[in-house]
mmCIF file of C-alpha atoms in Angstrom:
data_model
loop_
_atom_site.group_PDB
_atom_site.id
_atom_site.type_symbol
_atom_site.label_atom_id
_atom_site.label_comp_id
_atom_site.label_asym_id
_atom_site.label_seq_id
_atom_site.Cartn_x
_atom_site.Cartn_y
_atom_site.Cartn_z
ATOM 1 C CA UNK D 1423 0.121 0.120 0.037
ATOM 2 C CA UNK D 1424 1.371 3.705 -0.913
ATOM 3 C CA UNK D 1425 -0.486 4.972 1.827
ATOM 4 C CA UNK D 1426 -1.357 9.070 1.123
ATOM 5 C CA UNK D 1427 0.817 10.022 -1.900
ATOM 6 C CA UNK D 1428 1.526 13.935 -2.990
ATOM 7 C CA UNK D 1429 2.365 15.380 -6.665
ATOM 8 C CA UNK D 1430 4.284 16.838 -7.305
ATOM 9 C CA UNK D 1431 7.107 17.011 -4.385
ATOM 10 C CA UNK D 1432 8.966 20.393 -5.204
ATOM 11 C CA UNK D 1433 7.701 23.503 -7.342
ATOM 12 C CA UNK D 1434 8.375 26.765 -8.713
ATOM 13 C CA UNK D 1435 5.755 28.755 -9.471
ATOM 14 C CA UNK D 1436 5.752 32.493 -11.338
ATOM 15 C CA UNK D 1437 3.232 34.867 -10.050
ATOM 16 C CA UNK D 1438 -0.193 34.597 -11.639
ATOM 17 C CA UNK D 1439 0.689 31.443 -12.845
ATOM 18 C CA UNK D 1440 -1.883 28.104 -11.714
ATOM 19 C CA UNK D 1441 -1.343 24.792 -10.670
ATOM 20 C CA UNK D 1442 -2.672 22.135 -8.940
ATOM 21 C CA UNK D 1443 -1.493 19.533 -6.323
ATOM 22 C CA UNK D 1444 -2.715 16.335 -5.865
ATOM 23 C CA UNK D 1445 -2.975 13.729 -3.080
ATOM 24 C CA UNK D 1446 -3.743 10.025 -3.607
ATOM 25 C CA UNK D 1447 -4.773 7.930 -1.324
ATOM 26 C CA UNK D 1448 -4.832 4.143 -1.195
ATOM 27 C CA UNK D 1449 -5.989 3.309 2.361
ATOM 28 C CA UNK D 1450 -10.248 4.203 1.900
ATOM 29 C CA UNK D 1451 -10.288 7.123 3.624
ATOM 30 C CA UNK D 1452 -13.544 9.359 3.140
ATOM 31 C CA UNK D 1453 -11.883 12.379 5.327
ATOM 32 C CA UNK D 1454 -9.447 14.199 3.572
ATOM 33 C CA UNK D 1455 -7.708 17.588 4.341
ATOM 34 C CA UNK D 1456 -5.055 20.572 2.754
ATOM 35 C CA UNK D 1457 -3.195 21.676 5.386
ATOM 36 C CA UNK D 1458 -0.399 24.724 5.074
ATOM 37 C CA UNK D 1459 2.678 24.215 7.278
ATOM 38 C CA UNK D 1460 4.925 28.628 7.414
ATOM 39 C CA UNK D 1461 7.849 28.528 10.228
ATOM 40 C CA UNK D 1462 6.362 29.276 13.353
ATOM 41 C CA UNK D 1463 2.193 28.696 12.011
ATOM 42 C CA UNK D 1464 1.663 25.012 12.834
ATOM 43 C CA UNK D 1465 -0.563 23.774 10.151
ATOM 44 C CA UNK D 1466 -3.649 25.308 9.399
ATOM 45 C CA UNK D 1467 -6.635 24.439 7.246
ATOM 46 C CA UNK D 1468 -7.329 24.948 4.401
ATOM 47 C CA UNK D 1469 -9.761 23.330 2.245
ATOM 48 C CA UNK D 1470 -11.467 20.129 3.937
ATOM 49 C CA UNK D 1471 -13.839 16.839 2.123
ATOM 50 C CA UNK D 1472 -15.636 14.480 3.828
ATOM 51 C CA UNK D 1473 -16.920 12.261 1.005
ATOM 52 C CA UNK D 1474 -16.378 11.942 -2.612
ATOM 53 C CA UNK D 1475 -17.937 14.888 -4.271
ATOM 54 C CA UNK D 1476 -18.432 17.354 -1.025
ATOM 55 C CA UNK D 1477 -15.694 19.907 -0.147
ATOM 56 C CA UNK D 1478 -15.442 22.712 2.654
ATOM 57 C CA UNK D 1479 -13.397 25.861 3.258
ATOM 58 C CA UNK D 1480 -10.655 25.642 6.693
ATOM 59 C CA UNK D 1481 -9.141 28.383 8.621
ATOM 60 C CA UNK D 1482 -7.813 29.913 5.489
ATOM 61 C CA UNK D 1483 -9.148 29.269 2.393
ATOM 62 C CA UNK D 1484 -8.842 32.285 0.705
ATOM 63 C CA UNK D 1485 -7.260 31.821 -3.022
ATOM 64 C CA UNK D 1486 -7.663 27.798 -3.014
ATOM 65 C CA UNK D 1487 -9.968 25.749 -4.919
ATOM 66 C CA UNK D 1488 -10.316 22.278 -4.312
ATOM 67 C CA UNK D 1489 -12.700 18.855 -6.020
ATOM 68 C CA UNK D 1490 -13.332 15.162 -5.643
ATOM 69 C CA UNK D 1491 -14.217 13.775 -7.736
ATOM 70 C CA UNK D 1492 -13.055 10.277 -6.136
ATOM 71 C CA UNK D 1493 -13.077 8.529 -3.227
ATOM 72 C CA UNK D 1494 -9.068 8.446 -3.283
ATOM 73 C CA UNK D 1495 -8.453 12.068 -5.305
ATOM 74 C CA UNK D 1496 -8.394 15.101 -3.721
ATOM 75 C CA UNK D 1497 -6.983 17.724 -5.648
ATOM 76 C CA UNK D 1498 -5.990 21.818 -4.082
ATOM 77 C CA UNK D 1499 -5.980 23.839 -7.383
ATOM 78 C CA UNK D 1500 -4.999 27.233 -7.574
ATOM 79 C CA UNK D 1501 -6.047 29.642 -10.479
ATOM 80 C CA UNK D 1502 -3.346 32.819 -9.276
ATOM 81 C CA UNK D 1503 -0.483 31.381 -7.415
ATOM 82 C CA UNK D 1504 0.610 35.308 -4.836
ATOM 83 C CA UNK D 1505 4.543 35.059 -3.166
ATOM 84 C CA UNK D 1506 1.951 34.659 -0.252
ATOM 85 C CA UNK D 1507 1.183 31.245 -0.869
ATOM 86 C CA UNK D 1508 5.028 30.112 -1.604
ATOM 87 C CA UNK D 1509 4.257 26.954 1.651
ATOM 88 C CA UNK D 1510 5.226 23.376 2.198
ATOM 89 C CA UNK D 1511 1.686 21.651 1.644
ATOM 90 C CA UNK D 1512 0.185 19.025 3.305
ATOM 91 C CA UNK D 1513 -2.347 16.326 2.735
ATOM 92 C CA UNK D 1514 -4.410 14.113 5.389
ATOM 93 C CA UNK D 1515 -6.715 11.593 4.546
ATOM 94 C CA UNK D 1516 -8.933 10.211 7.936
ATOM 95 C CA UNK D 1517 -11.517 7.604 8.878
ATOM 96 C CA UNK D 1518 -13.263 8.496 11.793
ATOM 97 C CA UNK D 1519 -12.746 5.968 14.490
ATOM 98 C CA UNK D 1520 -9.660 5.218 14.310
ATOM 99 C CA UNK D 1521 -8.086 8.790 15.590
ATOM 100 C CA UNK D 1522 -5.163 8.919 13.377
ATOM 101 C CA UNK D 1523 -5.023 11.194 10.459
ATOM 102 C CA UNK D 1524 -1.948 10.027 8.226
ATOM 103 C CA UNK D 1525 -0.733 12.881 5.972
ATOM 104 C CA UNK D 1526 1.333 12.495 2.829
ATOM 105 C CA UNK D 1527 4.923 13.866 2.418
ATOM 106 C CA UNK D 1528 4.407 17.270 1.518
ATOM 107 C CA UNK D 1529 5.083 19.338 -1.656
ATOM 108 C CA UNK D 1530 7.209 22.162 -1.041
ATOM 109 C CA UNK D 1531 6.010 25.189 -3.504
ATOM 110 C CA UNK D 1532 8.069 28.264 -3.737
ATOM 111 C CA UNK D 1533 5.972 31.915 -5.865
ATOM 112 C CA UNK D 1534 8.048 33.945 -7.226
ATOM 113 C CA UNK F 1417 -12.885 28.327 19.099
ATOM 114 C CA UNK F 1418 -10.310 26.197 19.492
ATOM 115 C CA UNK F 1419 -6.901 26.418 20.245
ATOM 116 C CA UNK F 1420 -3.611 25.280 20.848
ATOM 117 C CA UNK F 1421 0.190 26.538 22.833
ATOM 118 C CA UNK F 1422 2.950 24.975 23.175
ATOM 119 C CA UNK F 1423 6.661 25.242 24.323
ATOM 120 C CA UNK F 1424 7.872 26.889 21.702
ATOM 121 C CA UNK F 1425 11.994 25.888 20.507
ATOM 122 C CA UNK F 1426 14.385 25.230 20.035
ATOM 123 C CA UNK F 1427 15.126 22.807 22.114
ATOM 124 C CA UNK F 1428 19.063 21.226 22.582
ATOM 125 C CA UNK F 1429 19.645 18.189 24.528
ATOM 126 C CA UNK F 1430 22.421 15.979 25.067
ATOM 127 C CA UNK F 1431 21.608 12.490 24.572
ATOM 128 C CA UNK F 1432 19.937 10.654 26.943
ATOM 129 C CA UNK F 1433 19.051 13.746 29.672
ATOM 130 C CA UNK F 1434 14.762 14.134 29.981
ATOM 131 C CA UNK F 1435 12.569 16.302 27.485
ATOM 132 C CA UNK F 1436 9.758 18.231 28.633
ATOM 133 C CA UNK F 1437 7.349 19.851 25.859
ATOM 134 C CA UNK F 1438 4.611 21.758 27.546
ATOM 135 C CA UNK F 1439 1.005 21.860 25.292
ATOM 136 C CA UNK F 1440 -1.775 23.497 26.601
ATOM 137 C CA UNK F 1441 -5.599 23.414 24.257
ATOM 138 C CA UNK F 1442 -8.157 24.915 24.609
ATOM 139 C CA UNK F 1443 -11.504 23.977 23.275
ATOM 140 C CA UNK F 1444 -15.095 24.354 23.425
ATOM 141 C CA UNK F 1445 -16.556 20.067 22.811
ATOM 142 C CA UNK F 1446 -14.214 17.867 25.131
ATOM 143 C CA UNK F 1447 -11.373 17.089 22.736
ATOM 144 C CA UNK F 1448 -9.083 14.194 21.622
ATOM 145 C CA UNK F 1449 -5.398 15.139 22.008
ATOM 146 C CA UNK F 1450 -2.836 14.306 20.499
ATOM 147 C CA UNK F 1451 1.236 14.745 18.881
ATOM 148 C CA UNK F 1452 2.489 14.053 15.539
ATOM 149 C CA UNK F 1453 5.903 14.064 15.100
ATOM 150 C CA UNK F 1454 7.901 15.383 11.054
ATOM 151 C CA UNK F 1455 11.313 14.219 11.235
ATOM 152 C CA UNK F 1456 13.556 16.306 8.693
ATOM 153 C CA UNK F 1457 12.124 15.939 4.977
ATOM 154 C CA UNK F 1458 9.186 13.964 5.789
ATOM 155 C CA UNK F 1459 5.264 14.333 6.434
ATOM 156 C CA UNK F 1460 4.072 14.549 9.705
ATOM 157 C CA UNK F 1461 3.536 11.271 11.857
ATOM 158 C CA UNK F 1462 1.291 9.925 15.364
ATOM 159 C CA UNK F 1463 3.436 9.746 18.221
ATOM 160 C CA UNK F 1464 1.015 9.081 20.415
ATOM 161 C CA UNK F 1465 -3.061 10.273 21.338
ATOM 162 C CA UNK F 1466 -5.046 10.888 24.524
ATOM 163 C CA UNK F 1467 -8.822 10.516 23.522
ATOM 164 C CA UNK F 1468 -10.689 11.353 27.302
ATOM 165 C CA UNK F 1469 -9.542 13.373 30.268
ATOM 166 C CA UNK F 1470 -6.481 11.362 32.264
ATOM 167 C CA UNK F 1471 -5.798 9.096 29.203
ATOM 168 C CA UNK F 1472 -1.757 8.184 28.544
ATOM 169 C CA UNK F 1473 -0.554 8.033 25.972
ATOM 170 C CA UNK F 1474 2.934 5.986 24.821
ATOM 171 C CA UNK F 1475 4.476 5.232 22.228
ATOM 172 C CA UNK F 1476 8.673 4.722 21.574
ATOM 173 C CA UNK F 1477 9.815 6.199 25.007
ATOM 174 C CA UNK F 1478 7.115 9.238 25.202
ATOM 175 C CA UNK F 1479 4.646 9.719 27.498
ATOM 176 C CA UNK F 1480 1.318 13.059 27.429
ATOM 177 C CA UNK F 1481 -0.818 12.680 30.091
ATOM 178 C CA UNK F 1482 -4.767 14.170 29.674
ATOM 179 C CA UNK F 1483 -5.416 16.861 31.713
ATOM 180 C CA UNK F 1484 -8.601 18.012 31.625
ATOM 181 C CA UNK F 1485 -8.135 20.073 35.008
ATOM 182 C CA UNK F 1486 -5.257 21.988 33.723
ATOM 183 C CA UNK F 1487 -5.949 21.749 30.243
ATOM 184 C CA UNK F 1488 -2.493 20.290 29.704
ATOM 185 C CA UNK F 1489 -0.734 17.457 27.395
ATOM 186 C CA UNK F 1490 2.627 17.087 28.469
ATOM 187 C CA UNK F 1491 4.501 15.852 25.438
ATOM 188 C CA UNK F 1492 7.738 14.447 27.923
ATOM 189 C CA UNK F 1493 10.950 11.343 27.824
ATOM 190 C CA UNK F 1494 12.657 9.853 30.176
ATOM 191 C CA UNK F 1495 16.179 9.820 28.348
ATOM 192 C CA UNK F 1496 16.325 10.737 24.235
ATOM 193 C CA UNK F 1497 19.148 9.965 21.587
ATOM 194 C CA UNK F 1498 19.773 11.282 18.667
ATOM 195 C CA UNK F 1499 17.203 9.363 16.670
ATOM 196 C CA UNK F 1500 14.086 11.655 18.240
ATOM 197 C CA UNK F 1501 15.752 14.775 17.241
ATOM 198 C CA UNK F 1502 12.781 16.185 14.688
ATOM 199 C CA UNK F 1503 9.807 19.059 15.346
ATOM 200 C CA UNK F 1504 6.876 17.537 18.005
ATOM 201 C CA UNK F 1505 3.716 19.007 17.831
ATOM 202 C CA UNK F 1506 0.621 19.412 19.843
ATOM 203 C CA UNK F 1507 -2.828 19.418 18.505
ATOM 204 C CA UNK F 1508 -6.351 18.178 19.419
ATOM 205 C CA UNK F 1509 -10.012 17.165 17.557
ATOM 206 C CA UNK F 1510 -13.461 17.534 18.341
ATOM 207 C CA UNK F 1511 -14.828 14.789 17.935
ATOM 208 C CA UNK F 1512 -18.359 15.528 18.766
ATOM 209 C CA UNK F 1513 -20.814 14.390 16.570
ATOM 210 C CA UNK F 1514 -21.076 16.374 13.606
ATOM 211 C CA UNK F 1515 -17.017 17.064 13.859
ATOM 212 C CA UNK F 1516 -15.270 17.519 10.513
ATOM 213 C CA UNK F 1517 -11.804 15.433 12.672
ATOM 214 C CA UNK F 1518 -10.225 18.775 11.618
ATOM 215 C CA UNK F 1519 -7.240 18.915 13.708
ATOM 216 C CA UNK F 1520 -5.786 22.021 15.101
ATOM 217 C CA UNK F 1521 -1.816 22.567 15.753
ATOM 218 C CA UNK F 1522 0.318 24.881 18.412
ATOM 219 C CA UNK F 1523 3.338 26.281 16.451
ATOM 220 C CA UNK F 1524 5.006 23.174 16.403
ATOM 221 C CA UNK F 1525 8.556 22.539 19.191
ATOM 222 C CA UNK F 1526 11.448 22.212 16.598
ATOM 223 C CA UNK F 1527 13.797 19.278 19.121
ATOM 224 C CA UNK F 1528 17.927 18.907 18.264
ATOM 225 C CA UNK F 1529 19.752 15.601 20.723
ATOM 226 C CA UNK F 1530 23.784 16.285 20.349
ATOM 227 C CA UNK F 1531 25.484 12.932 21.024
#
């Protein structure tokens, strides 16, 4: 089992460019999350999904969109990248009752 | 809203020293509490958890006790190793009905253990 995987691992964008980060999981998690990690800030929730076809806003959703067309995939989109979106992005999956979120390895994004 | 405050680092210790990283929380309901660890260049891994008051979570020599009266969940280890060098995050999750189970994290504490 691959667990939770993220693509790509690294990316550099210019301001105004767009991109999509892919999170894939083979653990049958119902819930999936996108967090961003910034120095001295811990991790903050961007968007999440409680099941296929559903999405909801987290703590810092502005500038991002998400989609969950298939249960195993959760996509995070940046339509017009800004330097403030330079961060490390983590995806996580969760099955209620297990008390453990499983994290992917992260995507390091730099916006110049 | 929910929040987690943990001891700010960095923390630098010698091998075999005693470790404490303080963590306190505020929550509206009855949260579950967690310590996650992030090794260099990797994602987060669950280190230990406690789901109700007075529970003690333990793993790999680390321990933390859920103290509702002091709203705390301090991480301890009696003898640290170089391999424990990592960033440690305290986190909580509300588990009441209708919850999205999202994690609220502290800012993280960088631990460096020297030989």
